[in-house]
mmCIF file of C-alpha atoms and ligand atoms in Angstrom:
data_model
loop_
_atom_site.group_PDB
_atom_site.id
_atom_site.type_symbol
_atom_site.label_atom_id
_atom_site.label_comp_id
_atom_site.label_asym_id
_atom_site.label_seq_id
_atom_site.Cartn_x
_atom_site.Cartn_y
_atom_site.Cartn_z
ATOM 1 C CA MET A 1 -0.332 0.362 -0.335
ATOM 2 C CA VAL A 2 2.892 1.994 0.918
ATOM 3 C CA GLU A 3 4.106 1.489 -2.575
ATOM 4 C CA THR A 4 1.189 3.113 -4.289
ATOM 5 C CA LEU A 5 0.940 6.097 -3.305
ATOM 6 C CA LYS A 6 2.552 8.978 -4.883
ATOM 7 C CA GLY A 7 5.488 11.021 -3.407
ATOM 8 C CA THR A 8 3.988 14.600 -2.089
ATOM 9 C CA GLY A 9 4.129 13.899 1.632
ATOM 10 C CA PRO A 10 6.684 16.271 3.220
ATOM 11 C CA SER A 11 10.625 15.628 3.581
ATOM 12 C CA GLY A 12 12.563 15.354 7.266
ATOM 13 C CA PHE A 13 13.298 13.400 10.298
ATOM 14 C CA LEU A 14 9.960 11.772 12.320
ATOM 15 C CA GLU A 15 11.043 11.717 16.215
ATOM 16 C CA PHE A 16 9.038 8.698 17.855
ATOM 17 C CA GLY A 17 9.791 6.720 21.878
ATOM 18 C CA GLN A 18 14.276 6.379 20.797
ATOM 19 C CA ASN A 19 13.410 6.697 16.877
ATOM 20 C CA LEU A 20 14.526 8.965 14.087
ATOM 21 C CA LEU A 21 12.717 7.629 11.279
ATOM 22 C CA VAL A 22 14.607 9.718 7.371
ATOM 23 C CA VAL A 23 11.400 11.257 5.338
ATOM 24 C CA ASP A 24 11.920 11.289 2.333
ATOM 25 C CA TYR A 25 8.219 12.987 -0.143
ATOM 26 C CA GLY A 26 6.054 11.120 2.651
ATOM 27 C CA LYS A 27 7.254 8.322 2.919
ATOM 28 C CA ILE A 28 9.106 6.823 6.288
ATOM 29 C CA TYR A 29 12.403 4.315 5.988
ATOM 30 C CA GLN A 30 14.135 2.744 9.240
ATOM 31 C CA ASP A 31 17.357 2.128 8.682
ATOM 32 C CA GLY A 32 16.872 1.375 4.708
ATOM 33 C CA THR A 33 13.558 -0.020 5.490
ATOM 34 C CA PRO A 34 9.561 1.092 4.385
ATOM 35 C CA VAL A 35 8.085 1.025 7.738
ATOM 36 C CA GLY A 36 4.915 3.651 6.693
ATOM 37 C CA PHE A 37 4.008 7.525 5.478
ATOM 38 C CA LEU A 38 3.449 10.659 6.166
ATOM 39 C CA HIS A 39 1.242 12.878 4.725
ATOM 40 C CA GLU A 40 1.427 16.650 5.047
ATOM 41 C CA ASP A 41 -1.780 16.990 6.816
ATOM 42 C CA GLY A 42 -0.322 14.975 9.293
ATOM 43 C CA LEU A 43 -2.072 11.147 8.334
ATOM 44 C CA MET A 44 0.110 8.155 8.494
ATOM 45 C CA GLN A 45 -1.003 4.786 7.003
ATOM 46 C CA GLY A 46 0.447 1.861 6.263
ATOM 47 C CA LEU A 47 2.435 2.328 9.401
ATOM 48 C CA SER A 48 5.106 -0.384 10.627
ATOM 49 C CA GLU A 49 6.915 -1.626 13.189
ATOM 50 C CA PRO A 50 8.697 0.183 15.763
ATOM 51 C CA LEU A 51 5.058 3.112 14.933
ATOM 52 C CA GLY A 52 3.484 0.095 15.591
ATOM 53 C CA VAL A 53 1.800 -2.107 13.295
ATOM 54 C CA TRP A 54 -1.221 0.072 11.666
ATOM 55 C CA GLN A 55 -2.588 -0.994 7.830
ATOM 56 C CA GLY A 56 -6.029 2.823 7.772
ATOM 57 C CA LEU A 57 -5.298 7.044 8.368
ATOM 58 C CA LYS A 58 -4.183 7.436 11.582
ATOM 59 C CA THR A 59 -3.034 11.031 12.879
ATOM 60 C CA ILE A 60 0.215 11.945 13.990
ATOM 61 C CA GLU A 61 -1.724 13.061 17.374
ATOM 62 C CA GLU A 62 -2.193 9.083 17.508
ATOM 63 C CA LEU A 63 1.402 7.941 18.286
ATOM 64 C CA PRO A 64 2.280 10.201 21.589
ATOM 65 C CA GLY A 65 5.070 11.384 21.448
ATOM 66 C CA CYS A 66 5.727 11.491 17.942
ATOM 67 C CA VAL A 67 6.922 14.833 16.208
ATOM 68 C CA PHE A 68 8.186 15.350 12.071
ATOM 69 C CA ARG A 69 10.512 18.582 12.085
ATOM 70 C CA GLY A 70 10.795 18.984 7.697
ATOM 71 C CA ILE A 71 9.625 20.478 4.956
ATOM 72 C CA ASP A 72 6.198 20.826 2.694
ATOM 73 C CA ARG A 73 5.813 20.279 -0.844
ATOM 74 C CA ARG A 74 6.476 23.641 -1.169
ATOM 75 C CA GLY A 75 9.687 23.646 0.565
ATOM 76 C CA LEU A 76 8.134 25.603 2.911
ATOM 77 C CA GLN A 77 8.998 24.906 6.860
ATOM 78 C CA LEU A 78 7.010 21.962 8.613
ATOM 79 C CA GLU A 79 6.609 20.730 11.955
ATOM 80 C CA LEU A 80 4.274 18.501 12.967
ATOM 81 C CA PRO A 81 2.061 18.029 15.557
ATOM 82 C CA GLY A 82 2.963 21.820 15.078
ATOM 83 C CA SER A 83 3.152 24.140 18.387
ATOM 84 C CA SER A 84 -1.615 25.076 17.356
ATOM 85 C CA SER A 85 -4.759 22.822 17.246
ATOM 86 C CA GLY A 86 -7.714 22.808 16.354
ATOM 87 C CA PRO A 87 -10.605 21.430 15.184
ATOM 88 C CA THR A 88 -11.220 18.014 13.365
ATOM 89 C CA GLY A 89 -13.603 17.793 10.649
ATOM 90 C CA GLY A 90 -15.238 17.770 7.356
ATOM 91 C CA LEU A 91 -15.065 21.722 6.063
ATOM 92 C CA THR A 92 -16.914 23.128 3.158
ATOM 93 C CA TYR A 93 -15.438 26.262 1.625
ATOM 94 C CA ASN A 94 -17.218 27.304 -0.821
ATOM 95 C CA LYS A 95 -18.688 24.391 -2.187
ATOM 96 C CA GLN A 96 -15.369 22.740 -1.842
ATOM 97 C CA SER A 97 -15.093 20.081 0.744
ATOM 98 C CA PHE A 98 -11.978 19.381 2.295
ATOM 99 C CA ASN A 99 -10.737 17.761 5.942
ATOM 100 C CA VAL A 100 -9.920 19.840 8.798
ATOM 101 C CA ILE A 101 -7.035 17.648 11.251
ATOM 102 C CA PHE A 102 -6.571 19.280 14.420
ATOM 103 C CA GLY A 103 -6.268 22.277 12.809
ATOM 104 C CA ARG A 104 -4.822 21.653 9.911
ATOM 105 C CA ILE A 105 -6.890 22.614 7.009
ATOM 106 C CA ALA A 106 -6.142 19.990 3.380
ATOM 107 C CA THR A 107 -6.932 18.110 0.830
ATOM 108 C CA GLN A 108 -8.816 15.595 -0.373
ATOM 109 C CA ASP A 109 -5.489 13.796 -1.245
ATOM 110 C CA HIS A 110 -3.994 15.381 2.029
ATOM 111 C CA ARG A 111 -2.328 18.807 0.148
ATOM 112 C CA ILE A 112 -2.436 21.384 3.779
ATOM 113 C CA LEU A 113 -2.913 24.873 2.692
ATOM 114 C CA GLY A 114 -4.416 26.406 5.421
ATOM 115 C CA PHE A 115 -5.181 26.149 9.509
ATOM 116 C CA MET A 116 -8.285 26.988 11.363
ATOM 117 C CA THR A 117 -8.434 27.958 14.995
ATOM 118 C CA ASP A 118 -11.650 26.692 17.119
ATOM 119 C CA GLU A 119 -13.305 30.087 16.974
ATOM 120 C CA GLY A 120 -13.460 28.949 12.915
ATOM 121 C CA GLU A 121 -10.898 31.957 12.095
ATOM 122 C CA LEU A 122 -9.268 30.871 8.126
ATOM 123 C CA GLN A 123 -5.716 30.849 7.490
ATOM 124 C CA PHE A 124 -4.503 29.851 3.986
ATOM 125 C CA TYR A 125 -1.249 29.512 1.883
ATOM 126 C CA ASP A 126 -0.699 32.114 -0.171
ATOM 127 C CA ASP A 127 0.893 30.474 -2.795
ATOM 128 C CA ARG A 128 2.084 33.847 -4.936
ATOM 129 C CA PHE A 129 4.117 34.292 -1.467
ATOM 130 C CA ASN A 130 5.472 31.300 -0.282
ATOM 131 C CA GLY A 131 3.464 30.573 1.252
ATOM 132 C CA THR A 132 2.583 33.388 3.433
ATOM 133 C CA LEU A 133 -0.786 32.744 5.750
ATOM 134 C CA ARG A 134 -3.506 35.160 5.079
ATOM 135 C CA LYS A 135 -6.344 35.383 7.330
ATOM 136 C CA MET A 136 -9.381 35.227 6.014
ATOM 137 C CA ASP A 137 -11.854 38.777 6.706
ATOM 138 C CA GLU A 138 -15.646 39.336 6.344
ATOM 139 C CA VAL A 139 -13.970 40.743 2.720
ATOM 140 C CA SER A 140 -12.118 37.558 1.860
ATOM 141 C CA GLN A 141 -14.560 35.216 3.631
ATOM 142 C CA LEU A 142 -16.463 32.690 1.117
ATOM 143 C CA SER A 143 -18.919 30.511 2.734
ATOM 144 C CA THR A 144 -17.919 28.521 5.407
ATOM 145 C CA ILE A 145 -19.353 24.989 6.452
ATOM 146 C CA PHE A 146 -18.005 23.182 8.946
ATOM 147 C CA GLN A 147 -18.953 19.787 10.545
ATOM 148 C CA GLY A 148 -16.651 18.043 13.503
ATOM 149 C CA ILE A 149 -15.866 18.892 16.755
ATOM 150 C CA LYS A 150 -13.515 21.204 18.872
ATOM 151 C CA SER A 151 -9.584 20.739 19.605
ATOM 152 C CA ASN A 152 -10.903 19.524 23.359
ATOM 153 C CA GLY A 153 -13.346 17.365 21.860
ATOM 154 C CA GLN A 154 -16.879 18.767 22.035
ATOM 155 C CA PRO A 155 -19.069 18.589 18.863
ATOM 156 C CA TRP A 156 -19.003 22.052 16.569
ATOM 157 C CA GLN A 157 -21.253 23.103 13.415
ATOM 158 C CA LEU A 158 -20.047 26.828 12.113
ATOM 159 C CA ASN A 159 -22.414 27.867 8.697
ATOM 160 C CA TYR A 160 -21.093 31.745 7.654
ATOM 161 C CA GLN A 161 -22.600 32.471 4.659
ATOM 162 C CA ARG A 162 -21.509 36.833 2.803
ATOM 163 C CA PRO A 163 -23.542 38.806 3.667
ATOM 164 C CA LEU A 164 -26.249 39.293 1.133
ATOM 165 C CA HIS A 165 -25.361 36.648 -0.918
ATOM 166 C CA ARG A 166 -27.335 34.236 -2.834
ATOM 167 C CA PRO A 167 -26.561 30.324 -1.166
ATOM 168 C CA ASP A 168 -27.022 29.365 -4.469
ATOM 169 C CA LYS A 169 -25.348 30.615 -6.545
ATOM 170 C CA SER A 170 -21.382 31.079 -6.542
ATOM 171 C CA TYR A 171 -19.339 34.058 -5.438
ATOM 172 C CA TRP A 172 -18.603 35.392 -8.357
ATOM 173 C CA GLU A 173 -23.078 35.738 -9.844
ATOM 174 C CA ASN A 174 -22.593 37.094 -6.111
ATOM 175 C CA GLU A 175 -20.498 39.649 -7.049
ATOM 176 C CA ILE A 176 -21.556 40.659 -10.070
ATOM 177 C CA ILE A 177 -24.921 40.913 -8.183
ATOM 178 C CA ARG A 178 -24.662 42.739 -5.680
ATOM 179 C CA TYR A 179 -21.836 44.937 -8.198
ATOM 180 C CA PHE A 180 -24.923 46.359 -11.371
ATOM 181 C CA GLU A 181 -27.401 47.128 -9.133
ATOM 182 C CA ASP A 182 -30.604 46.804 -11.570
ATOM 183 C CA PHE A 183 -29.986 43.129 -12.166
ATOM 184 C CA ASP A 184 -32.931 41.633 -10.922
ATOM 185 C CA ARG A 185 -34.669 44.025 -13.358
ATOM 186 C CA VAL A 186 -33.484 43.047 -16.652
ATOM 187 C CA THR A 187 -33.677 40.506 -19.134
ATOM 188 C CA GLY A 188 -33.209 37.172 -19.318
ATOM 189 C CA PRO A 189 -30.539 38.438 -22.012
ATOM 190 C CA GLN A 190 -29.535 41.190 -19.859
ATOM 191 C CA LYS A 191 -28.472 40.015 -17.144
ATOM 192 C CA LYS A 192 -26.176 37.788 -19.455
ATOM 193 C CA TYR A 193 -24.198 39.403 -20.798
ATOM 194 C CA VAL A 194 -23.584 41.137 -17.494
ATOM 195 C CA CYS A 195 -22.984 38.044 -16.157
ATOM 196 C CA GLU A 196 -20.315 36.933 -19.513
ATOM 197 C CA THR A 197 -18.934 40.436 -19.519
ATOM 198 C CA MET A 198 -17.884 41.033 -16.259
ATOM 199 C CA ARG A 199 -17.060 37.590 -15.009
ATOM 200 C CA LEU A 200 -13.258 37.818 -15.486
ATOM 201 C CA PHE A 201 -13.820 40.870 -12.737
ATOM 202 C CA ALA A 202 -15.287 38.258 -10.408
ATOM 203 C CA CYS A 203 -14.156 35.856 -10.446
ATOM 204 C CA THR A 204 -10.923 37.934 -9.512
ATOM 205 C CA GLY A 205 -11.665 40.132 -6.393
ATOM 206 C CA LEU A 206 -11.172 42.820 -8.522
ATOM 207 C CA LEU A 207 -15.105 44.079 -9.298
ATOM 208 C CA GLN A 208 -14.923 43.776 -5.218
ATOM 209 C CA VAL A 209 -12.381 45.080 -3.962
ATOM 210 C CA VAL A 210 -13.353 48.664 -7.141
ATOM 211 C CA ARG A 211 -17.564 48.076 -6.421
ATOM 212 C CA LYS A 212 -15.953 48.846 -2.334
ATOM 213 C CA GLN A 213 -13.120 51.412 -2.510
ATOM 214 C CA GLU A 214 -15.938 53.328 -5.498
ATOM 215 C CA GLY A 215 -19.144 52.180 -5.819
ATOM 216 C CA SER A 216 -21.311 50.681 -7.296
ATOM 217 C CA ALA A 217 -23.768 50.152 -10.777
ATOM 218 C CA GLY A 218 -27.238 51.159 -11.729
ATOM 219 C CA LEU A 219 -29.127 51.726 -14.566
ATOM 220 C CA GLY A 220 -31.025 55.431 -14.687
ATOM 221 C CA ASN A 221 -31.899 58.644 -17.320
ATOM 222 C CA VAL A 222 -28.412 60.131 -18.149
ATOM 223 C CA ARG A 223 -27.321 60.483 -21.367
ATOM 224 C CA HIS A 224 -24.950 58.870 -23.001
ATOM 225 C CA GLY A 225 -24.288 58.378 -19.037
ATOM 226 C CA ALA A 226 -20.511 57.263 -18.754
ATOM 227 C CA SER A 227 -18.918 58.477 -15.450
ATOM 228 C CA GLY A 228 -15.739 58.764 -17.120
ATOM 229 C CA ALA A 229 -16.619 60.948 -19.450
ATOM 230 C CA THR A 230 -15.218 63.518 -18.501
ATOM 231 C CA GLY A 231 -12.936 62.079 -16.636
ATOM 232 C CA VAL A 232 -14.744 63.224 -13.831
ATOM 233 C CA ARG A 233 -14.881 61.754 -10.285
ATOM 234 C CA SER A 234 -18.152 60.176 -9.354
ATOM 235 C CA GLY A 235 -17.375 56.811 -7.366
ATOM 236 C CA LYS A 236 -20.547 55.065 -8.176
ATOM 237 C CA VAL A 237 -21.739 53.612 -11.818
ATOM 238 C CA ASN A 238 -24.936 55.502 -13.678
ATOM 239 C CA LEU A 239 -25.302 53.696 -16.317
ATOM 240 C CA ASP A 240 -28.118 55.088 -19.415
ATOM 241 C CA ARG A 241 -30.855 52.783 -19.713
ATOM 242 C CA ASP A 242 -31.115 53.192 -23.725
ATOM 243 C CA GLU A 243 -27.191 52.933 -24.399
ATOM 244 C CA PHE A 244 -27.596 50.392 -22.130
ATOM 245 C CA GLU A 245 -30.824 47.980 -24.392
ATOM 246 C CA LYS A 246 -28.214 49.057 -27.232
ATOM 247 C CA GLU A 247 -24.884 47.591 -26.514
ATOM 248 C CA VAL A 248 -27.203 44.416 -25.395
ATOM 249 C CA GLY A 249 -28.125 44.398 -29.049
ATOM 250 C CA PHE A 250 -25.258 45.683 -30.032
ATOM 251 C CA TYR A 251 -23.086 42.363 -28.915
ATOM 252 C CA LYS A 252 -25.306 39.774 -28.850
ATOM 253 C CA GLN A 253 -25.782 40.603 -33.006
ATOM 254 C CA PHE A 254 -22.643 41.409 -33.660
ATOM 255 C CA GLY A 255 -20.613 39.948 -30.513
ATOM 256 C CA ALA A 256 -18.109 42.623 -28.145
ATOM 257 C CA SER A 257 -16.688 45.015 -31.388
ATOM 258 C CA MET A 258 -17.561 45.477 -34.281
ATOM 259 C CA VAL A 259 -17.136 48.054 -37.681
ATOM 260 C CA VAL A 260 -19.731 50.939 -38.017
ATOM 261 C CA PRO A 261 -20.030 53.885 -40.831
ATOM 262 C CA ARG A 262 -18.402 57.135 -39.884
ATOM 263 C CA HIS A 263 -18.677 60.556 -41.875
ATOM 264 C CA LYS A 264 -18.752 58.699 -44.736
ATOM 265 C CA PRO A 265 -16.147 56.340 -46.388
ATOM 266 C CA LEU A 266 -14.430 56.145 -42.816
ATOM 267 C CA ILE A 267 -15.220 53.280 -40.606
ATOM 268 C CA GLU A 268 -14.892 53.435 -37.038
ATOM 269 C CA VAL A 269 -14.954 50.563 -34.344
ATOM 270 C CA ARG A 270 -16.485 50.352 -31.822
ATOM 271 C CA ILE A 271 -16.209 47.842 -28.510
ATOM 272 C CA ASN A 272 -19.622 46.679 -27.209
ATOM 273 C CA LEU A 273 -18.767 46.237 -23.549
ATOM 274 C CA VAL A 274 -20.891 49.915 -22.091
ATOM 275 C CA VAL A 275 -20.855 47.757 -18.198
ATOM 276 C CA ALA A 276 -17.070 47.306 -18.852
ATOM 277 C CA HIS A 277 -16.174 49.957 -19.856
ATOM 278 C CA GLU A 278 -17.546 52.607 -16.594
ATOM 279 C CA TYR A 279 -15.757 49.693 -14.380
ATOM 280 C CA GLY A 280 -12.902 50.605 -16.186
ATOM 281 C CA HIS A 281 -13.579 54.153 -14.915
ATOM 282 C CA GLN A 282 -13.396 52.974 -11.660
ATOM 283 C CA LEU A 283 -11.088 50.950 -11.512
ATOM 284 C CA GLU A 284 -8.781 53.413 -13.057
ATOM 285 C CA PHE A 285 -8.881 55.054 -9.375
ATOM 286 C CA CYS A 286 -8.166 52.403 -8.031
ATOM 287 C CA LEU A 287 -5.025 52.106 -9.504
ATOM 288 C CA SER A 288 -1.364 53.288 -8.182
ATOM 289 C CA GLN A 289 0.151 56.883 -9.772
ATOM 290 C CA ALA A 290 2.748 54.506 -11.054
ATOM 291 C CA ALA A 291 0.545 52.487 -12.818
ATOM 292 C CA GLN A 292 -1.789 55.681 -13.769
ATOM 293 C CA GLY A 293 1.292 57.605 -15.368
ATOM 294 C CA ILE A 294 2.711 54.478 -17.650
ATOM 295 C CA ILE A 295 -1.255 55.174 -18.987
ATOM 296 C CA SER A 296 -1.053 58.706 -19.593
ATOM 297 C CA GLU A 297 2.039 57.827 -21.650
ATOM 298 C CA ALA A 298 1.031 55.032 -24.056
ATOM 299 C CA TYR A 299 -1.969 56.794 -24.653
ATOM 300 C CA GLU A 300 0.739 60.156 -25.935
ATOM 301 C CA LYS A 301 2.255 58.305 -27.089
ATOM 302 C CA ARG A 302 -0.577 56.263 -29.832
ATOM 303 C CA ARG A 303 -2.757 59.998 -30.355
ATOM 304 C CA LYS A 304 0.397 61.091 -31.556
ATOM 305 C CA LEU A 305 0.804 57.926 -33.613
ATOM 306 C CA CYS A 306 -3.234 57.984 -34.517
ATOM 307 C CA ASP A 307 -3.013 62.417 -35.886
ATOM 308 C CA GLN A 308 -0.467 61.113 -37.522
ATOM 309 C CA ILE A 309 -1.487 58.124 -39.756
ATOM 310 C CA HIS A 310 -5.792 58.620 -39.664
ATOM 311 C CA PRO A 311 -5.538 62.991 -39.018
ATOM 312 C CA LEU A 312 -9.779 63.679 -38.490
ATOM 313 C CA PRO A 313 -11.203 64.806 -41.402
ATOM 314 C CA ASP A 314 -11.829 67.873 -41.837
ATOM 315 C CA GLY A 315 -15.274 68.308 -41.070
ATOM 316 C CA TYR A 316 -15.713 65.934 -38.448
ATOM 317 C CA GLU A 317 -16.138 66.774 -34.738
ATOM 318 C CA GLY A 318 -15.532 63.850 -32.816
ATOM 319 C CA GLY A 319 -12.883 63.251 -30.904
ATOM 320 C CA ALA A 320 -12.350 59.203 -32.428
ATOM 321 C CA GLU A 321 -10.129 57.157 -34.479
ATOM 322 C CA LEU A 322 -11.550 56.834 -37.248
ATOM 323 C CA VAL A 323 -9.564 54.724 -41.144
ATOM 324 C CA GLN A 324 -10.107 54.958 -44.567
ATOM 325 C CA PRO A 325 -12.393 50.144 -44.512
ATOM 326 C CA THR A 326 -9.053 48.929 -45.511
ATOM 327 C CA GLN A 327 -6.970 50.588 -43.079
ATOM 328 C CA LEU A 328 -8.398 48.546 -40.349
ATOM 329 C CA ASP A 329 -5.683 46.248 -40.074
ATOM 330 C CA GLU A 330 -3.581 48.997 -39.763
ATOM 331 C CA ARG A 331 -5.476 51.183 -37.211
ATOM 332 C CA VAL A 332 -4.283 52.892 -33.504
ATOM 333 C CA PHE A 333 -6.877 52.427 -30.923
ATOM 334 C CA VAL A 334 -8.335 48.529 -30.008
ATOM 335 C CA SER A 335 -11.229 51.281 -30.614
ATOM 336 C CA GLY A 336 -12.037 54.449 -31.788
ATOM 337 C CA TYR A 337 -13.930 55.924 -28.698
ATOM 338 C CA ALA A 338 -10.392 55.021 -26.803
ATOM 339 C CA ARG A 339 -8.624 57.838 -29.198
ATOM 340 C CA SER A 340 -11.002 60.161 -27.097
ATOM 341 C CA SER A 341 -9.135 60.578 -23.797
ATOM 342 C CA MET A 342 -6.007 58.915 -21.076
ATOM 343 C CA ASN A 343 -9.749 57.885 -19.416
ATOM 344 C CA GLU A 344 -11.265 56.663 -22.734
ATOM 345 C CA TYR A 345 -8.228 54.709 -23.556
ATOM 346 C CA TRP A 346 -8.426 53.096 -20.182
ATOM 347 C CA ALA A 347 -11.814 52.079 -19.609
ATOM 348 C CA GLU A 348 -11.977 50.380 -23.620
ATOM 349 C CA SER A 349 -9.220 48.750 -23.229
ATOM 350 C CA VAL A 350 -10.061 47.877 -19.757
ATOM 351 C CA ALA A 351 -13.512 47.013 -21.889
ATOM 352 C CA ALA A 352 -11.900 45.081 -24.617
ATOM 353 C CA PHE A 353 -10.522 43.329 -22.350
ATOM 354 C CA ALA A 354 -12.988 41.480 -20.506
ATOM 355 C CA VAL A 355 -14.626 39.108 -22.160
ATOM 356 C CA PRO A 356 -11.172 36.392 -24.949
ATOM 357 C CA GLN A 357 -13.158 37.865 -28.351
ATOM 358 C CA SER A 358 -11.812 41.376 -27.288
ATOM 359 C CA ARG A 359 -9.531 40.740 -25.814
ATOM 360 C CA ILE A 360 -7.495 39.022 -28.682
ATOM 361 C CA LEU A 361 -7.407 42.608 -30.458
ATOM 362 C CA LEU A 362 -6.916 44.216 -27.649
ATOM 363 C CA ALA A 363 -3.460 41.798 -28.016
ATOM 364 C CA GLU A 364 -2.904 42.132 -31.157
ATOM 365 C CA VAL A 365 -4.114 45.951 -30.502
ATOM 366 C CA ASP A 366 -2.572 47.536 -28.522
ATOM 367 C CA PRO A 367 0.025 44.834 -26.878
ATOM 368 C CA GLU A 368 1.692 47.350 -24.188
ATOM 369 C CA MET A 369 -2.145 47.812 -22.597
ATOM 370 C CA HIS A 370 -3.067 43.719 -22.826
ATOM 371 C CA GLU A 371 0.038 43.537 -20.683
ATOM 372 C CA LEU A 372 -1.173 46.147 -18.227
ATOM 373 C CA LEU A 373 -4.079 44.491 -18.164
ATOM 374 C CA VAL A 374 -3.377 40.507 -17.537
ATOM 375 C CA GLY A 375 -0.848 42.300 -15.194
ATOM 376 C CA ILE A 376 -3.949 44.399 -12.705
ATOM 377 C CA VAL A 377 -5.407 40.470 -12.905
ATOM 378 C CA LYS A 378 -3.098 38.224 -12.660
ATOM 379 C CA GLU A 379 -0.911 40.671 -9.765
ATOM 380 C CA PRO A 380 -3.050 42.843 -8.142
ATOM 381 C CA GLU A 381 -0.527 43.774 -6.207
ATOM 382 C CA LYS A 382 1.621 45.562 -9.126
ATOM 383 C CA MET A 383 -0.580 48.360 -10.538
ATOM 384 C CA LEU A 384 -3.063 49.077 -7.380
ATOM 385 C CA ASN A 385 -3.007 51.360 -4.845
ATOM 386 C CA PHE A 386 -1.153 50.755 -2.035
ATOM 387 C CA ASN A 387 -3.498 51.098 0.071
ATOM 388 C CA LEU A 388 -5.609 47.551 -1.365
ATOM 389 C CA HIS A 389 -2.955 45.473 -1.707
ATOM 390 C CA GLU A 390 -3.626 43.655 1.730
ATOM 391 C CA SER A 391 -7.312 43.493 0.705
ATOM 392 C CA ILE A 392 -6.563 41.843 -2.882
ATOM 393 C CA LEU A 393 -4.618 39.702 -2.075
ATOM 394 C CA THR A 394 -6.092 38.266 0.782
ATOM 395 C CA LEU A 395 -9.347 37.942 -1.223
ATOM 396 C CA GLN A 396 -7.689 36.211 -4.330
ATOM 397 C CA THR A 397 -6.015 33.815 -1.637
ATOM 398 C CA SER A 398 -9.687 33.193 -0.835
ATOM 399 C CA LEU A 399 -10.869 33.253 -4.269
ATOM 400 C CA ARG A 400 -8.120 30.155 -5.369
ATOM 401 C CA VAL A 401 -9.936 28.141 -2.313
ATOM 402 C CA GLY A 402 -12.743 28.346 -2.312
ATOM 403 C CA GLY A 403 -12.585 27.272 -6.654
ATOM 404 C CA GLU A 404 -13.159 30.692 -8.218
ATOM 405 C CA LEU A 405 -10.017 31.478 -9.828
ATOM 406 C CA PRO A 406 -7.856 29.551 -11.971
ATOM 407 C CA GLU A 407 -4.594 29.027 -12.047
ATOM 408 C CA ASN A 408 -4.322 30.616 -15.279
ATOM 409 C CA PRO A 409 -7.622 33.969 -15.222
ATOM 410 C CA LEU A 410 -7.080 34.714 -19.005
ATOM 411 C CA THR A 411 -9.869 31.054 -19.848
ATOM 412 C CA ILE A 412 -12.568 33.174 -18.147
HETATM 413 ZN ZN1 ZN B 501 -15.611 56.195 -20.344
#
């Protein structure tokens, strides 16, 4: 049985009574002879002397005085049983099932993810930062159900649900519903539009962090109601209802982007992602000064280039990039509207990045903005304001454990 286990356990030394046993990727040896297997979460199996013959699983705590010191699969120091103790039982975190063994939270295949206390406090390892432990709080903790016993043996149940969240919906759907206030009042296709175009930002925790900082979005009667159209900070987003309905229709019919005739014979590229666009304006206020500077510079560079290659035609009042139909591939901006100002350039880039179809376009037309946005999603601490770092990193750690945030968020 021991031989069939993959070498995924910890490495180091196991002290038991007078014996000092070697542990190599989980396999326990006495003088070169395998005598059992130790998992990272402190479960042992297939034991023989001197550990006592035992085929099933046993916790290290059940072998009095037994101590392991070494490293886990990440190469981080690991001591078992360790100084902390906590509950034992089954944990469901955002519908993902885990085991808790004396406070150690582990996957079904015995990888240790973090710790739980008898008070219900959770800490998870952040693998992006060398296994830094991040403590969950009311912002980051996902729905938590525990059933088992406390460290003193007392039976214990815990059921934590996020405030205002609907238990039948996933975290990301709930976040979109919280953000888009009129969600329950729009049609099925409109709901689908909002979900599809905001999912990436919801799953990565960026929607929640930005909503908390800037505010939510709602439908109103604001002609050209872009909150950022003037570059003036207003926090909450007001979307014009007619414009929203129009965009949903465009998206359904033409996809994320389309070409419209403007000032004949010229054409303009349009991105049909108004919710993500307005969200982009909010996100801009959450960026560090350095990040905003990079965007400004990139915009100025493109604007100059655009004025050279595609100068605005006489008699055209607007500020969008217009090109000859044959020049479509030589356009400078991902959409015509992106030319109007640095703020719109950014908001249009965020919008284009929101869904795979136009994300590819952005990568082709404006690789620099594409890369910047990849950075925001994967390494938000490099782009966001310093005061948001802790909340986004803790939240992303939680979302990874909760199965909301995939290893590569760009698969969303
Ligand atoms: Zn705008």
